[in-house]
Amino acid sequence: MNHPAAVPAIPTLATSPLTRTDPQLAALLAEEEARQRFKIRLIASENYASSAVREASSSVITNQYSEGYPGARYYEGQQIVDQVERLAIARAKALFGAEHVNVQAHSGSPANLAVYLAFLKPGDTVLGMQLAHGGHLTHGSKASITGKYWNIVSYGLDPQTKLLDYASIRELALQHKPRLIIAGHSAYPRQLDFAAFRAIADEVGAILMVDMAHFAGLVAGGAHPSPVPYADVVTTTTHKSLRGPRGAIVMCRAEHAAKIDKAVFPGLQGGPHNAITAAIAVTLQEALRPEFATYAGQCVANARALAHGLLDHGFNLVTGGTDNHLVLVDLRNKGIAGKPLAAALDRAGLVTNYNAVPWDEQPPQNPSGLRLGSPSMTTRGFHEAEFRRIADWIARVVDSGLDDKVIAEIAVETQALCAGFPMP
Ligand code: DSN
C-alpha cells in the first residue's frame, strides 16, 4: 500500500521478535496494519481495540489452562487467572447491571449455542429473526446447526415499513408456542422494543434471549436501551461496537446461572481463552469511563449523518434511516449490485460489505444491498462532517459507473483523510 507522502510508514513491527523469527508473517501483519490505518473501515461489526486491550489479549496468561470457573478449576496454578476472570465478571455486572455473567464463550456463535443447550432439547421450537431480513445465522438459519437441530420459526419485517411488526411476531408465538424467543440482529438499523418481546415471551411461557452483539457498545454507553432488565439471557460479542477483543459474554438472571455456566463449560467448550478474558476485563473498564458514552452517542450521530448524506444523493435506505450504528442501503434504484460496488469502494479506500436487503431477488453471494457501520471510524475520531464526506464519495463512485479514474482519485482523498485520524 502506498502511504501519503506526509505520513511516515509505521515501524511497529520493525524490530519485534516476530520480525526476527518469521519475517514473512511479520510483513503480512505490517501490511494489515497499514490497511487498517489508511482505509476508511465501515464494516458495521468491526472496530479498533485499544492498545491496552491488544496488550492484554497477547499477554502471558495465554500460556495456561483453566477449565472450570473461578474457585472451582481442574488445574492448579489458577491464583491469578481466578482474579482476572472475577474482575471481568464484576466489571460486566457494573456496566450492564446483569445478575450473572459468564465471560468464557469463545465468540458469538458459541455464546448463542450455549443458550440453546441450556434451555432446549433437540427439536424444540425457537422463534428468531430470519437471516434474510437482518437476523444472525445462529438465530435459526438452515445453514447453521441451529436450523438443523431445532424447529425454527422465523419472523421478518413489515413489507411496507421494513420495521419489525410486533403484532405478527406475537401471532407466530401464539401459533407455534416457542420454548425460546430470540431478539437481536446483524443488519437492522433500528432499536428493538424489548418490552414488547418480553410481553410476547411471557404470554407463551418462552425464554427470551437478546443477542445484542451489534449494539452492545451503544447499550454500554447509554445510546441504546438496555435489554438486560427484560431478557432472561443476553449474549454479546465483545469486538463489535463494544470495542474489545474477539470474545463473548453471556449474561442472565441469577436463576439461570448454573444452566448457562454448565452449557458453556463443559457443554460446548474446554478451557477458556484466558488472555481474551483479561482483554475483556480491560474493555469493560474502558467502557465504564465517561468518554465511552461520548463515543457511543457519536456512533449514532455519525450513522445518522451518513444516512442523511446518502438520502440526499438519492439512495434508498432500509427503514428510511437509522437509530443505531448501521445503515443498510438498498441499491436497486441505482441499477448496481452490492458485490461489485463493495469491491469498487474497497479500491477507493472505503471498506464495506455487500448484504441482502429484505425481499431481495438476488442471491446472498451478490445481493442488492450494502451494509455500512460507524463504530470503527468513530473510534478514530470521525464526526458528522467526515461521515457526510463518506456519503459523497459513495455517490461519486456509483454515479461514475465504477469508473477506475474516479476510484483512484477518491483513494487518494480517503488515504489523506485517514492520515489525520490516528489509529489506536
Ligand atoms: N458476522 C457478524 C457481522 O458482520 O455482523 C455477525 O456475527
Short mmCIF file of C-alpha atoms and ligand atoms in Angstrom, two decimals:
data_model
loop_
_atom_site.label_atom_id
_atom_site.label_comp_id
_atom_site.label_asym_id
_atom_site.label_seq_id
_atom_site.Cartn_x
_atom_site.Cartn_y
_atom_site.Cartn_z
CA MET A 1 0.00 0.00 0.00
CA ASN A 2 1.34 3.48 -0.82
CA HIS A 3 1.26 5.83 2.16
CA PRO A 4 0.57 9.54 1.68
CA ALA A 5 3.90 11.39 1.45
CA ALA A 6 3.27 13.37 4.65
CA VAL A 7 2.77 10.24 6.72
CA PRO A 8 5.80 8.14 7.68
CA ALA A 9 5.50 4.36 7.47
CA ILE A 10 4.70 2.91 10.86
CA PRO A 11 7.67 0.93 12.27
CA THR A 12 5.60 -1.03 14.84
CA LEU A 13 6.91 -4.45 13.88
CA ALA A 14 10.29 -3.38 12.55
CA THR A 15 12.36 -4.63 15.48
CA SER A 16 9.98 -7.13 17.03
CA PRO A 17 10.73 -10.79 17.88
CA LEU A 18 8.18 -11.74 15.24
CA THR A 19 10.14 -9.88 12.57
CA ARG A 20 13.28 -11.79 13.53
CA THR A 21 11.68 -15.24 13.76
CA ASP A 22 9.07 -15.01 10.99
CA PRO A 23 9.67 -12.04 8.70
CA GLN A 24 7.15 -13.35 6.17
CA LEU A 25 4.30 -13.32 8.67
CA ALA A 26 5.52 -10.06 10.21
CA ALA A 27 5.41 -8.42 6.79
CA LEU A 28 1.83 -9.55 6.32
CA LEU A 29 0.82 -8.10 9.67
CA ALA A 30 2.55 -4.83 8.83
CA GLU A 31 0.53 -4.69 5.60
CA GLU A 32 -2.64 -5.34 7.55
CA GLU A 33 -1.77 -2.58 9.99
CA ALA A 34 -1.27 -0.19 7.07
CA ARG A 35 -4.60 -1.28 5.56
CA GLN A 36 -6.42 -0.59 8.81
CA ARG A 37 -4.63 2.74 9.21
CA PHE A 38 -5.16 4.12 5.72
CA LYS A 39 -8.59 2.83 4.73
CA ILE A 40 -11.95 4.04 5.99
CA ARG A 41 -13.40 0.98 7.66
CA LEU A 42 -17.18 0.84 7.55
CA ILE A 43 -17.91 -2.81 8.37
CA ALA A 44 -20.67 -2.47 10.98
CA SER A 45 -19.36 -5.35 13.11
CA GLU A 46 -15.73 -4.20 13.29
CA ASN A 47 -13.78 -1.71 15.38
CA TYR A 48 -10.32 -0.78 16.64
CA ALA A 49 -9.45 -2.33 20.00
CA SER A 50 -7.24 -0.11 22.14
CA SER A 51 -3.52 -0.83 22.59
CA ALA A 52 -4.26 -1.83 26.20
CA VAL A 53 -6.85 -4.37 25.06
CA ARG A 54 -4.44 -5.76 22.49
CA GLU A 55 -1.63 -5.94 25.07
CA ALA A 56 -3.82 -7.96 27.45
CA SER A 57 -5.03 -10.21 24.64
CA SER A 58 -1.48 -11.35 23.83
CA SER A 59 -0.24 -11.48 27.43
CA VAL A 60 1.48 -14.38 29.25
CA ILE A 61 -1.82 -15.53 30.70
CA THR A 62 -2.45 -17.20 27.34
CA ASN A 63 0.07 -19.87 28.44
CA GLN A 64 -2.20 -21.71 30.88
CA TYR A 65 -5.25 -23.97 31.03
CA SER A 66 -8.17 -23.06 33.30
CA GLU A 67 -11.06 -25.45 32.70
CA GLY A 68 -13.76 -24.73 35.24
CA TYR A 69 -14.74 -21.45 36.88
CA PRO A 70 -13.02 -19.22 39.48
CA GLY A 71 -12.59 -21.18 42.69
CA ALA A 72 -13.55 -24.46 41.00
CA ARG A 73 -10.90 -25.32 38.42
CA TYR A 74 -9.47 -28.63 37.29
CA TYR A 75 -5.87 -27.33 37.28
CA GLU A 76 -3.54 -25.83 39.88
CA GLY A 77 -1.85 -22.52 39.21
CA GLN A 78 -5.09 -20.51 38.99
CA GLN A 79 -4.25 -17.93 41.69
CA ILE A 80 -4.05 -15.05 39.21
CA VAL A 81 -6.43 -16.15 36.48
CA ASP A 82 -9.24 -16.51 39.02
CA GLN A 83 -8.76 -12.86 39.93
CA VAL A 84 -8.69 -11.85 36.28
CA GLU A 85 -11.91 -13.69 35.45
CA ARG A 86 -13.65 -12.34 38.59
CA LEU A 87 -12.57 -8.82 37.59
CA ALA A 88 -14.06 -9.22 34.11
CA ILE A 89 -17.30 -10.57 35.61
CA ALA A 90 -17.56 -7.77 38.17
CA ARG A 91 -17.00 -5.11 35.52
CA ALA A 92 -19.63 -6.65 33.21
CA LYS A 93 -22.10 -6.63 36.10
CA ALA A 94 -21.29 -3.00 36.86
CA LEU A 95 -21.56 -1.95 33.22
CA PHE A 96 -24.71 -3.82 32.20
CA GLY A 97 -26.45 -4.45 35.55
CA ALA A 98 -26.63 -8.21 34.95
CA GLU A 99 -27.26 -10.65 37.81
CA HIS A 100 -24.95 -13.37 36.46
CA VAL A 101 -22.13 -13.14 33.91
CA ASN A 102 -20.12 -15.75 32.01
CA VAL A 103 -17.10 -14.45 30.07
CA GLN A 104 -15.79 -17.75 28.72
CA ALA A 105 -17.69 -18.31 25.44
CA HIS A 106 -15.12 -18.13 22.67
CA SER A 107 -17.24 -15.95 20.39
CA GLY A 108 -20.79 -15.02 19.43
CA SER A 109 -21.94 -18.28 17.85
CA PRO A 110 -20.76 -20.44 20.79
CA ALA A 111 -22.39 -17.95 23.19
CA ASN A 112 -25.70 -18.30 21.37
CA LEU A 113 -25.36 -22.08 21.13
CA ALA A 114 -24.82 -22.21 24.89
CA VAL A 115 -28.26 -20.66 25.32
CA TYR A 116 -29.83 -23.32 23.07
CA LEU A 117 -28.01 -26.02 25.02
CA ALA A 118 -29.02 -24.56 28.38
CA PHE A 119 -32.76 -24.32 27.72
CA LEU A 120 -33.72 -26.63 24.83
CA LYS A 121 -33.86 -30.24 23.82
CA PRO A 122 -33.16 -31.06 20.14
CA GLY A 123 -36.34 -30.45 18.14
CA ASP A 124 -37.77 -27.79 20.47
CA THR A 125 -39.28 -24.74 18.79
CA VAL A 126 -37.38 -21.45 18.54
CA LEU A 127 -38.69 -18.13 17.21
CA GLY A 128 -35.96 -15.92 15.74
CA MET A 129 -35.42 -13.23 13.12
CA GLN A 130 -34.83 -14.57 9.64
CA LEU A 131 -31.35 -14.13 8.24
CA ALA A 132 -32.58 -12.54 5.02
CA HIS A 133 -34.33 -9.78 6.99
CA GLY A 134 -31.34 -8.99 9.22
CA GLY A 135 -31.12 -11.85 11.76
CA HIS A 136 -27.98 -13.85 12.50
CA LEU A 137 -27.05 -17.36 11.32
CA THR A 138 -27.44 -18.67 14.88
CA HIS A 139 -30.98 -17.33 15.13
CA GLY A 140 -32.15 -20.37 13.17
CA SER A 141 -30.71 -20.24 9.66
CA LYS A 142 -30.85 -23.58 7.82
CA ALA A 143 -27.14 -23.18 7.14
CA SER A 144 -26.38 -23.16 10.88
CA ILE A 145 -26.56 -26.02 13.36
CA THR A 146 -29.43 -24.08 14.97
CA GLY A 147 -31.57 -24.58 11.86
CA LYS A 148 -30.71 -28.30 11.68
CA TYR A 149 -31.18 -29.42 15.30
CA TRP A 150 -34.14 -27.25 16.32
CA ASN A 151 -37.57 -26.48 14.91
CA ILE A 152 -37.18 -22.89 13.76
CA VAL A 153 -40.00 -20.43 13.16
CA SER A 154 -38.75 -17.15 11.70
CA TYR A 155 -40.20 -13.69 11.94
CA GLY A 156 -39.43 -10.92 9.48
CA LEU A 157 -40.16 -7.31 8.73
CA ASP A 158 -43.30 -5.49 7.72
CA PRO A 159 -43.33 -5.40 3.88
CA GLN A 160 -44.22 -1.69 3.76
CA THR A 161 -42.19 -0.12 6.57
CA LYS A 162 -39.40 -2.76 6.75
CA LEU A 163 -39.73 -2.40 10.53
CA LEU A 164 -40.30 -5.27 12.96
CA ASP A 165 -44.03 -5.93 13.27
CA TYR A 166 -44.58 -6.95 16.91
CA ALA A 167 -48.22 -7.93 16.30
CA SER A 168 -47.17 -10.53 13.74
CA ILE A 169 -44.31 -11.77 15.98
CA ARG A 170 -46.92 -12.24 18.72
CA GLU A 171 -49.20 -14.15 16.34
CA LEU A 172 -46.36 -16.50 15.37
CA ALA A 173 -45.54 -17.04 19.04
CA LEU A 174 -49.17 -17.83 19.92
CA GLN A 175 -49.42 -20.23 16.97
CA HIS A 176 -46.11 -22.10 17.45
CA LYS A 177 -45.53 -21.80 21.23
CA PRO A 178 -41.71 -21.50 21.03
CA ARG A 179 -39.63 -22.51 24.04
CA LEU A 180 -37.10 -19.79 23.15
CA ILE A 181 -37.62 -16.39 21.52
CA ILE A 182 -34.56 -14.58 20.15
CA ALA A 183 -34.40 -10.83 19.64
CA GLY A 184 -31.35 -9.29 18.02
CA HIS A 185 -29.88 -8.75 14.59
CA SER A 186 -26.88 -8.21 12.38
CA ALA A 187 -28.42 -5.81 9.89
CA TYR A 188 -31.45 -3.97 11.31
CA PRO A 189 -30.89 -0.22 11.58
CA ARG A 190 -33.42 0.43 14.33
CA GLN A 191 -33.75 -0.07 18.07
CA LEU A 192 -35.66 -3.07 19.37
CA ASP A 193 -38.73 -2.90 21.63
CA PHE A 194 -37.55 -5.19 24.43
CA ALA A 195 -40.72 -4.67 26.48
CA ALA A 196 -42.79 -5.94 23.54
CA PHE A 197 -40.59 -9.04 23.21
CA ARG A 198 -40.85 -9.64 26.99
CA ALA A 199 -44.65 -9.43 26.87
CA ILE A 200 -44.79 -11.93 23.98
CA ALA A 201 -42.41 -14.32 25.75
CA ASP A 202 -44.45 -14.12 28.96
CA GLU A 203 -47.71 -14.75 27.10
CA VAL A 204 -46.40 -18.04 25.66
CA GLY A 205 -44.10 -19.03 28.53
CA ALA A 206 -40.92 -18.73 26.46
CA ILE A 207 -37.37 -17.88 27.50
CA LEU A 208 -36.36 -14.52 26.00
CA MET A 209 -32.81 -14.22 24.70
CA VAL A 210 -31.45 -10.95 23.32
CA ASP A 211 -28.35 -11.11 21.13
CA MET A 212 -27.01 -7.56 21.46
CA ALA A 213 -23.68 -8.25 19.77
CA HIS A 214 -24.08 -5.43 17.27
CA PHE A 215 -25.24 -2.72 19.66
CA ALA A 216 -23.62 -3.73 22.97
CA GLY A 217 -21.31 -0.72 22.84
CA LEU A 218 -24.27 1.58 22.39
CA VAL A 219 -26.01 -0.04 25.38
CA ALA A 220 -22.82 0.30 27.44
CA GLY A 221 -22.57 3.97 26.53
CA GLY A 222 -26.25 4.75 27.11
CA ALA A 223 -27.01 5.39 23.43
CA HIS A 224 -29.42 2.44 23.11
CA PRO A 225 -31.93 0.97 25.59
CA SER A 226 -30.64 -2.00 27.56
CA PRO A 227 -32.20 -5.43 27.09
CA VAL A 228 -30.87 -6.65 30.46
CA PRO A 229 -33.95 -5.75 32.55
CA TYR A 230 -36.21 -7.57 30.06
CA ALA A 231 -34.38 -10.67 28.90
CA ASP A 232 -33.74 -13.99 30.62
CA VAL A 233 -30.41 -14.13 28.81
CA VAL A 234 -28.38 -11.55 26.92
CA THR A 235 -25.48 -12.56 24.71
CA THR A 236 -22.92 -10.34 23.08
CA THR A 237 -19.63 -10.50 21.29
CA THR A 238 -17.01 -8.15 22.68
CA HIS A 239 -15.33 -6.95 19.48
CA LYS A 240 -18.06 -5.02 17.66
CA SER A 241 -19.37 -1.69 18.97
CA LEU A 242 -18.07 -2.71 22.45
CA ARG A 243 -14.55 -2.34 21.01
CA GLY A 244 -12.80 -5.25 22.73
CA PRO A 245 -11.02 -8.45 21.75
CA ARG A 246 -12.75 -11.20 19.75
CA GLY A 247 -14.74 -12.90 22.51
CA ALA A 248 -18.20 -13.07 24.03
CA ILE A 249 -20.19 -12.57 27.21
CA VAL A 250 -23.37 -14.33 28.30
CA MET A 251 -25.46 -12.55 30.95
CA CYS A 252 -28.53 -13.97 32.62
CA ARG A 253 -30.88 -13.81 35.54
CA ALA A 254 -29.47 -15.46 38.67
CA GLU A 255 -31.97 -18.33 38.42
CA HIS A 256 -30.40 -19.42 35.09
CA ALA A 257 -26.76 -19.11 36.19
CA ALA A 258 -25.97 -22.78 36.70
CA LYS A 259 -27.59 -23.81 33.40
CA ILE A 260 -25.67 -21.22 31.42
CA ASP A 261 -22.31 -21.97 33.05
CA LYS A 262 -22.76 -25.71 32.51
CA ALA A 263 -23.70 -25.16 28.87
CA VAL A 264 -20.58 -23.06 28.14
CA PHE A 265 -18.25 -25.42 30.06
CA PRO A 266 -18.28 -28.42 29.85
CA GLY A 267 -21.26 -28.38 27.45
CA LEU A 268 -19.59 -26.70 24.49
CA GLN A 269 -16.03 -25.78 25.32
CA GLY A 270 -12.94 -26.86 27.20
CA GLY A 271 -10.62 -24.24 28.64
CA PRO A 272 -11.39 -20.55 28.33
CA HIS A 273 -9.03 -18.27 26.41
CA ASN A 274 -7.56 -16.54 29.43
CA ALA A 275 -5.80 -13.75 27.57
CA ILE A 276 -9.12 -12.86 25.96
CA THR A 277 -10.76 -12.87 29.40
CA ALA A 278 -8.07 -10.40 30.50
CA ALA A 279 -8.66 -8.25 27.44
CA ILE A 280 -12.43 -8.32 28.07
CA ALA A 281 -11.75 -7.01 31.58
CA VAL A 282 -9.78 -4.11 30.09
CA THR A 283 -12.52 -3.45 27.52
CA LEU A 284 -15.19 -3.27 30.19
CA GLN A 285 -13.13 -0.89 32.30
CA GLU A 286 -12.74 1.36 29.24
CA ALA A 287 -16.49 1.14 28.59
CA LEU A 288 -17.23 2.24 32.17
CA ARG A 289 -15.43 5.56 31.56
CA PRO A 290 -17.42 8.70 30.65
CA GLU A 291 -15.62 9.08 27.31
CA PHE A 292 -17.13 5.79 26.18
CA ALA A 293 -20.61 7.34 26.45
CA THR A 294 -19.38 10.14 24.19
CA TYR A 295 -18.13 7.56 21.69
CA ALA A 296 -21.44 5.62 21.79
CA GLY A 297 -23.53 8.75 21.22
CA GLN A 298 -21.21 9.79 18.39
CA CYS A 299 -21.60 6.36 16.74
CA VAL A 300 -25.33 7.04 16.43
CA ALA A 301 -24.89 10.66 15.34
CA ASN A 302 -22.36 9.59 12.70
CA ALA A 303 -24.56 6.82 11.32
CA ARG A 304 -27.40 9.35 11.07
CA ALA A 305 -25.15 11.84 9.25
CA LEU A 306 -24.14 9.09 6.81
CA ALA A 307 -27.78 8.13 6.29
CA HIS A 308 -28.82 11.73 5.63
CA GLY A 309 -25.95 12.20 3.21
CA LEU A 310 -26.91 9.06 1.29
CA LEU A 311 -30.60 10.06 1.20
CA ASP A 312 -29.56 13.46 -0.21
CA HIS A 313 -27.79 11.58 -3.03
CA GLY A 314 -30.96 9.60 -3.86
CA PHE A 315 -30.07 6.32 -2.16
CA ASN A 316 -32.84 4.20 -0.70
CA LEU A 317 -32.22 3.06 2.87
CA VAL A 318 -33.97 0.12 4.50
CA THR A 319 -36.43 1.68 7.03
CA GLY A 320 -35.52 5.11 5.61
CA GLY A 321 -32.68 5.79 8.05
CA THR A 322 -31.11 4.59 11.27
CA ASP A 323 -31.23 4.98 15.01
CA ASN A 324 -28.26 2.78 15.81
CA HIS A 325 -24.75 2.35 14.39
CA LEU A 326 -25.59 0.87 10.98
CA VAL A 327 -27.13 1.81 7.66
CA LEU A 328 -28.49 -0.68 5.14
CA VAL A 329 -28.58 0.67 1.59
CA ASP A 330 -30.99 -0.83 -0.95
CA LEU A 331 -29.20 -0.33 -4.27
CA ARG A 332 -31.97 -1.50 -6.58
CA ASN A 333 -32.92 2.02 -7.72
CA LYS A 334 -29.26 2.66 -8.62
CA GLY A 335 -29.02 -0.27 -11.02
CA ILE A 336 -25.94 -1.73 -9.37
CA ALA A 337 -25.45 -4.85 -7.25
CA GLY A 338 -23.86 -4.94 -3.83
CA LYS A 339 -20.81 -7.06 -4.62
CA PRO A 340 -19.26 -5.04 -7.45
CA LEU A 341 -19.97 -1.83 -5.58
CA ALA A 342 -18.35 -3.12 -2.37
CA ALA A 343 -15.29 -4.16 -4.40
CA ALA A 344 -15.09 -0.75 -6.11
CA LEU A 345 -15.47 1.07 -2.79
CA ASP A 346 -12.67 -1.01 -1.31
CA ARG A 347 -10.41 0.15 -4.15
CA ALA A 348 -11.47 3.70 -3.28
CA GLY A 349 -10.43 3.15 0.34
CA LEU A 350 -13.93 2.59 1.76
CA VAL A 351 -14.30 -0.89 3.28
CA THR A 352 -17.90 -2.12 3.40
CA ASN A 353 -19.78 -5.40 2.95
CA TYR A 354 -22.43 -6.38 0.44
CA ASN A 355 -25.59 -7.51 2.18
CA ALA A 356 -29.04 -8.85 1.40
CA VAL A 357 -31.94 -6.43 1.72
CA PRO A 358 -35.37 -7.67 2.83
CA TRP A 359 -37.20 -9.46 -0.03
CA ASP A 360 -34.02 -9.45 -2.12
CA GLU A 361 -34.50 -11.11 -5.51
CA GLN A 362 -30.74 -11.57 -5.83
CA PRO A 363 -28.74 -14.38 -4.18
CA PRO A 364 -26.73 -13.76 -0.97
CA GLN A 365 -23.49 -14.10 -2.99
CA ASN A 366 -24.38 -10.96 -4.95
CA PRO A 367 -27.25 -9.25 -3.16
CA SER A 368 -28.85 -5.86 -3.71
CA GLY A 369 -27.61 -4.13 -0.60
CA LEU A 370 -24.64 -2.58 1.10
CA ARG A 371 -24.20 -2.51 4.88
CA LEU A 372 -22.32 0.39 6.46
CA GLY A 373 -21.40 1.00 10.09
CA SER A 374 -20.00 3.87 12.11
CA PRO A 375 -18.12 2.31 15.11
CA SER A 376 -14.61 1.92 13.66
CA MET A 377 -14.26 5.40 12.26
CA THR A 378 -15.97 6.93 15.30
CA THR A 379 -13.20 5.33 17.36
CA ARG A 380 -10.71 7.01 15.02
CA GLY A 381 -12.35 10.37 15.77
CA PHE A 382 -14.57 10.94 12.74
CA HIS A 383 -17.58 13.20 13.30
CA GLU A 384 -20.63 14.05 11.19
CA ALA A 385 -18.64 16.10 8.64
CA GLU A 386 -16.37 13.13 7.81
CA PHE A 387 -19.35 10.79 7.53
CA ARG A 388 -21.06 13.22 5.13
CA ARG A 389 -17.89 13.09 3.00
CA ILE A 390 -18.17 9.30 3.01
CA ALA A 391 -21.71 9.58 1.62
CA ASP A 392 -20.41 11.95 -1.10
CA TRP A 393 -17.63 9.52 -2.04
CA ILE A 394 -20.02 6.56 -2.25
CA ALA A 395 -22.29 8.62 -4.51
CA ARG A 396 -19.35 9.63 -6.72
CA VAL A 397 -18.31 6.00 -7.17
CA VAL A 398 -21.86 4.93 -8.03
CA ASP A 399 -22.59 7.91 -10.30
CA SER A 400 -19.33 7.33 -12.20
CA GLY A 401 -20.43 3.78 -13.04
CA LEU A 402 -17.47 2.44 -11.03
CA ASP A 403 -15.00 4.37 -13.17
CA ASP A 404 -11.36 3.48 -12.37
CA LYS A 405 -10.12 7.07 -12.68
CA VAL A 406 -12.73 8.36 -10.22
CA ILE A 407 -12.00 5.46 -7.85
CA ALA A 408 -8.26 6.25 -7.96
CA GLU A 409 -8.91 9.94 -7.21
CA ILE A 410 -11.08 9.03 -4.23
CA ALA A 411 -8.48 6.54 -2.96
CA VAL A 412 -6.01 9.43 -2.62
CA GLU A 413 -8.60 11.53 -0.78
CA THR A 414 -9.62 8.76 1.65
CA GLN A 415 -5.98 7.98 2.50
CA ALA A 416 -5.32 11.66 3.15
CA LEU A 417 -8.31 11.89 5.47
CA CYS A 418 -7.26 8.78 7.42
CA ALA A 419 -3.80 10.26 7.93
CA GLY A 420 -5.33 12.94 10.17
CA PHE A 421 -7.09 10.45 12.46
CA PRO A 422 -4.69 8.21 14.39
CA MET A 423 -5.35 4.53 14.88
CA PRO A 424 -5.09 3.27 18.47
N1 DSN B 1 -20.56 -11.67 11.13
C1 DSN B 1 -21.08 -10.64 12.00
C2 DSN B 1 -21.47 -9.42 11.26
O1 DSN B 1 -20.73 -8.99 10.38
O2 DSN B 1 -22.50 -8.84 11.54
C3 DSN B 1 -22.17 -11.11 12.88
O3 DSN B 1 -21.67 -12.07 13.73
#
